[in-house]
């Protein structure tokens, strides 16, 4: 039940953005196959750039915040020494995340520790929490978001050429418009996901769900207004998406500042070295993963607008359904990070086994739902007969890989929960 209480809101939040992208795809598909193909190429480029920065930042933040929160609770509950001559009688036992990484014995069975999964202690609730990794994640999110915007705005045309969109292709103009406008939302995307990682570390998956749903509903409402009423076409779809991302960021920030002391912070408190060490490894992992998807999109784009349009629809459905399993991964990661910090290895084993069992069942269910749904419902994305014929071929692959996807996502969560970022990086690059 602890897993499900976290996993269900997390899964909904993770699936909300791809669902919004699916609705974007449906609206843009009404404009034409060329525009749909152009947006598909642009989204592939944006996702490649975004995931390289987002995935390491969110994964590291969740684990580090969960550890720091648990260690802070443990410090509050650790009794003072029975031998005041050893510590002056008034010093608290301070336990740091670095102690955990080094295998410190400061956390012992004699310490009074709150059980993993408990709510924040009353002592912490009285004031804002000081979580250095939260401030660090926010700084990284803002800087990386700004750099990503500059990279995509000034490199948009070159990136599209690399993806196989020729200068005289009908896809070039709409793709360039969409990518340039969509890149303006990169700072909001990075900041909002960094804050989602912080809330997940607190085992709060409901706040990110609320913010994401409000933002995506706004996107869905603005899409037809900008695309059809104001006749902005693909530019309208991009503007609607960017505005929704900034709304999500604003909602999360308002909630976060109520709980965490983000400013002012001391530079020495920011864990740049710790974030960079693990972030670089995960960045290599994400580049390996997204390179495969981006390469596939590039190959489809070279075949022409019709195959690219079908590929875009299949990819969005695949991503949306696959990310549902990531809700289990998020829950497993946060609970495992907490259990490792407390050295409760029985709970570590129990949680790891349970989330893997759940993921397999979910994967089998998704295979059936996605297969049937895409076979009979592909018409909502396009009316082009040639596009629909290609989608019917892709259904087998989109649905058939769901059980494998579910297990893979959850295995990631287990490794991240144990802060074993090195193994996840090396293994994925090899694969």
mmCIF file of C-alpha atoms in Angstrom, residues 288-426:
data_model
loop_
_atom_site.group_PDB
_atom_site.id
_atom_site.type_symbol
_atom_site.label_atom_id
_atom_site.label_comp_id
_atom_site.label_asym_id
_atom_site.label_seq_id
_atom_site.Cartn_x
_atom_site.Cartn_y
_atom_site.Cartn_z
ATOM 1 C CA UNK A 288 22.709 6.208 -25.051
ATOM 2 C CA UNK A 289 18.945 5.757 -24.611
ATOM 3 C CA UNK A 290 17.742 8.851 -26.421
ATOM 4 C CA UNK A 291 20.250 8.393 -29.237
ATOM 5 C CA UNK A 292 18.392 5.224 -30.245
ATOM 6 C CA UNK A 293 15.025 7.028 -30.332
ATOM 7 C CA UNK A 294 16.448 10.070 -32.109
ATOM 8 C CA UNK A 295 18.197 7.876 -34.675
ATOM 9 C CA UNK A 296 14.904 6.098 -35.351
ATOM 10 C CA UNK A 297 13.127 9.455 -35.800
ATOM 11 C CA UNK A 298 15.875 10.554 -38.180
ATOM 12 C CA UNK A 299 15.506 7.388 -40.257
ATOM 13 C CA UNK A 300 11.727 7.872 -40.418
ATOM 14 C CA UNK A 301 12.143 11.529 -41.425
ATOM 15 C CA UNK A 302 14.409 10.503 -44.314
ATOM 16 C CA UNK A 303 11.643 8.237 -45.617
ATOM 17 C CA UNK A 304 9.259 11.177 -45.995
ATOM 18 C CA UNK A 305 6.288 12.862 -44.251
ATOM 19 C CA UNK A 306 3.964 9.823 -44.233
ATOM 20 C CA UNK A 307 6.306 7.350 -42.448
ATOM 21 C CA UNK A 308 7.417 10.138 -40.085
ATOM 22 C CA UNK A 309 3.808 10.971 -39.185
ATOM 23 C CA UNK A 310 3.053 7.298 -38.425
ATOM 24 C CA UNK A 311 6.277 6.971 -36.441
ATOM 25 C CA UNK A 312 5.421 10.068 -34.370
ATOM 26 C CA UNK A 313 2.012 8.679 -33.407
ATOM 27 C CA UNK A 314 3.409 5.243 -32.487
ATOM 28 C CA UNK A 315 6.253 6.810 -30.495
ATOM 29 C CA UNK A 316 3.934 9.084 -28.474
ATOM 30 C CA UNK A 317 1.637 6.162 -27.618
ATOM 31 C CA UNK A 318 4.649 4.019 -26.677
ATOM 32 C CA UNK A 319 6.115 6.733 -24.443
ATOM 33 C CA UNK A 320 2.804 7.483 -22.731
ATOM 34 C CA UNK A 321 2.080 3.868 -21.855
ATOM 35 C CA UNK A 322 5.665 3.078 -20.898
ATOM 36 C CA UNK A 323 5.898 6.006 -18.495
ATOM 37 C CA UNK A 324 2.997 4.641 -16.452
ATOM 38 C CA UNK A 325 5.448 2.052 -15.136
ATOM 39 C CA UNK A 326 7.760 4.866 -14.092
ATOM 40 C CA UNK A 327 5.297 5.655 -11.305
ATOM 41 C CA UNK A 328 6.296 2.368 -9.656
ATOM 42 C CA UNK A 329 9.938 3.221 -10.257
ATOM 43 C CA UNK A 330 9.557 6.593 -8.520
ATOM 44 C CA UNK A 331 7.847 5.014 -5.512
ATOM 45 C CA UNK A 332 10.442 2.266 -5.286
ATOM 46 C CA UNK A 333 13.316 4.739 -5.576
ATOM 47 C CA UNK A 334 12.102 7.048 -2.788
ATOM 48 C CA UNK A 335 11.237 4.237 -0.369
ATOM 49 C CA UNK A 336 14.475 2.363 -1.080
ATOM 50 C CA UNK A 337 16.614 5.488 -0.600
ATOM 51 C CA UNK A 338 14.945 6.007 2.760
ATOM 52 C CA UNK A 339 15.367 2.349 3.752
ATOM 53 C CA UNK A 340 19.041 2.336 2.754
ATOM 54 C CA UNK A 341 19.624 5.471 4.831
ATOM 55 C CA UNK A 342 18.127 3.669 7.833
ATOM 56 C CA UNK A 343 20.006 0.454 7.000
ATOM 57 C CA UNK A 344 16.696 -1.432 6.988
ATOM 58 C CA UNK A 345 17.837 -4.053 4.501
ATOM 59 C CA UNK A 346 14.816 -6.321 4.999
ATOM 60 C CA UNK A 347 12.606 -3.521 3.741
ATOM 61 C CA UNK A 348 15.019 -2.916 0.857
ATOM 62 C CA UNK A 349 14.550 -6.512 -0.302
ATOM 63 C CA UNK A 350 10.787 -6.486 0.211
ATOM 64 C CA UNK A 351 10.254 -3.247 -1.708
ATOM 65 C CA UNK A 352 12.500 -4.284 -4.609
ATOM 66 C CA UNK A 353 10.694 -7.604 -5.039
ATOM 67 C CA UNK A 354 7.239 -6.064 -4.745
ATOM 68 C CA UNK A 355 7.766 -3.292 -7.315
ATOM 69 C CA UNK A 356 9.168 -5.806 -9.817
ATOM 70 C CA UNK A 357 6.131 -8.046 -9.349
ATOM 71 C CA UNK A 358 3.808 -5.090 -9.812
ATOM 72 C CA UNK A 359 5.664 -3.909 -12.903
ATOM 73 C CA UNK A 360 5.302 -7.260 -14.665
ATOM 74 C CA UNK A 361 1.560 -7.364 -14.046
ATOM 75 C CA UNK A 362 1.223 -3.770 -15.236
ATOM 76 C CA UNK A 363 3.256 -4.507 -18.372
ATOM 77 C CA UNK A 364 1.015 -7.406 -19.358
ATOM 78 C CA UNK A 365 -2.075 -5.268 -18.840
ATOM 79 C CA UNK A 366 -0.647 -2.398 -20.864
ATOM 80 C CA UNK A 367 0.207 -4.749 -23.746
ATOM 81 C CA UNK A 368 -3.473 -5.660 -24.095
ATOM 82 C CA UNK A 369 -4.846 -2.140 -23.601
ATOM 83 C CA UNK A 370 -2.364 -0.460 -25.944
ATOM 84 C CA UNK A 371 -2.694 -3.147 -28.619
ATOM 85 C CA UNK A 372 -6.486 -3.008 -28.724
ATOM 86 C CA UNK A 373 -6.667 0.754 -28.251
ATOM 87 C CA UNK A 374 -4.192 1.676 -30.987
ATOM 88 C CA UNK A 375 -5.637 -0.874 -33.429
ATOM 89 C CA UNK A 376 -9.158 0.506 -33.191
ATOM 90 C CA UNK A 377 -8.442 4.104 -32.175
ATOM 91 C CA UNK A 378 -5.628 5.222 -34.494
ATOM 92 C CA UNK A 379 -8.161 7.217 -36.527
ATOM 93 C CA UNK A 380 -8.258 9.960 -33.890
ATOM 94 C CA UNK A 381 -4.655 10.909 -34.755
ATOM 95 C CA UNK A 382 -4.892 11.001 -38.528
ATOM 96 C CA UNK A 383 -7.333 10.514 -41.383
ATOM 97 C CA UNK A 384 -4.591 9.756 -43.893
ATOM 98 C CA UNK A 385 -5.044 6.159 -45.132
ATOM 99 C CA UNK A 386 -1.321 5.652 -45.749
ATOM 100 C CA UNK A 387 -0.456 6.836 -42.229
ATOM 101 C CA UNK A 388 -3.091 4.544 -40.684
ATOM 102 C CA UNK A 389 -1.751 1.557 -42.653
ATOM 103 C CA UNK A 390 1.759 2.113 -41.256
ATOM 104 C CA UNK A 391 0.365 2.523 -37.728
ATOM 105 C CA UNK A 392 -1.314 -0.888 -38.033
ATOM 106 C CA UNK A 393 2.146 -2.390 -38.642
ATOM 107 C CA UNK A 394 3.649 -0.540 -35.657
ATOM 108 C CA UNK A 395 0.952 -1.706 -33.212
ATOM 109 C CA UNK A 396 2.677 -5.073 -32.764
ATOM 110 C CA UNK A 397 5.910 -3.430 -31.595
ATOM 111 C CA UNK A 398 4.296 -0.714 -29.473
ATOM 112 C CA UNK A 399 2.130 -3.205 -27.562
ATOM 113 C CA UNK A 400 4.540 -6.154 -27.523
ATOM 114 C CA UNK A 401 7.335 -4.274 -25.733
ATOM 115 C CA UNK A 402 5.194 -3.097 -22.804
ATOM 116 C CA UNK A 403 6.112 -5.912 -20.337
ATOM 117 C CA UNK A 404 9.829 -5.412 -21.080
ATOM 118 C CA UNK A 405 9.491 -1.636 -20.698
ATOM 119 C CA UNK A 406 7.758 -1.941 -17.335
ATOM 120 C CA UNK A 407 10.469 -4.186 -15.892
ATOM 121 C CA UNK A 408 13.234 -1.955 -17.279
ATOM 122 C CA UNK A 409 11.779 1.232 -15.765
ATOM 123 C CA UNK A 410 11.346 -0.354 -12.347
ATOM 124 C CA UNK A 411 14.839 -1.886 -12.366
ATOM 125 C CA UNK A 412 16.102 1.661 -12.890
ATOM 126 C CA UNK A 413 14.143 2.818 -9.849
ATOM 127 C CA UNK A 414 15.648 0.053 -7.721
ATOM 128 C CA UNK A 415 19.196 0.966 -8.761
ATOM 129 C CA UNK A 416 18.589 4.676 -8.252
ATOM 130 C CA UNK A 417 17.132 4.011 -4.808
ATOM 131 C CA UNK A 418 20.403 2.377 -3.824
ATOM 132 C CA UNK A 419 22.343 5.297 -5.397
ATOM 133 C CA UNK A 420 23.985 2.822 -7.763
ATOM 134 C CA UNK A 421 24.148 5.292 -10.634
ATOM 135 C CA UNK A 422 27.381 3.837 -12.017
ATOM 136 C CA UNK A 423 25.888 0.421 -12.835
ATOM 137 C CA UNK A 424 22.828 1.938 -14.553
ATOM 138 C CA UNK A 425 25.131 4.093 -16.680
ATOM 139 C CA UNK A 426 27.654 1.439 -17.726
#
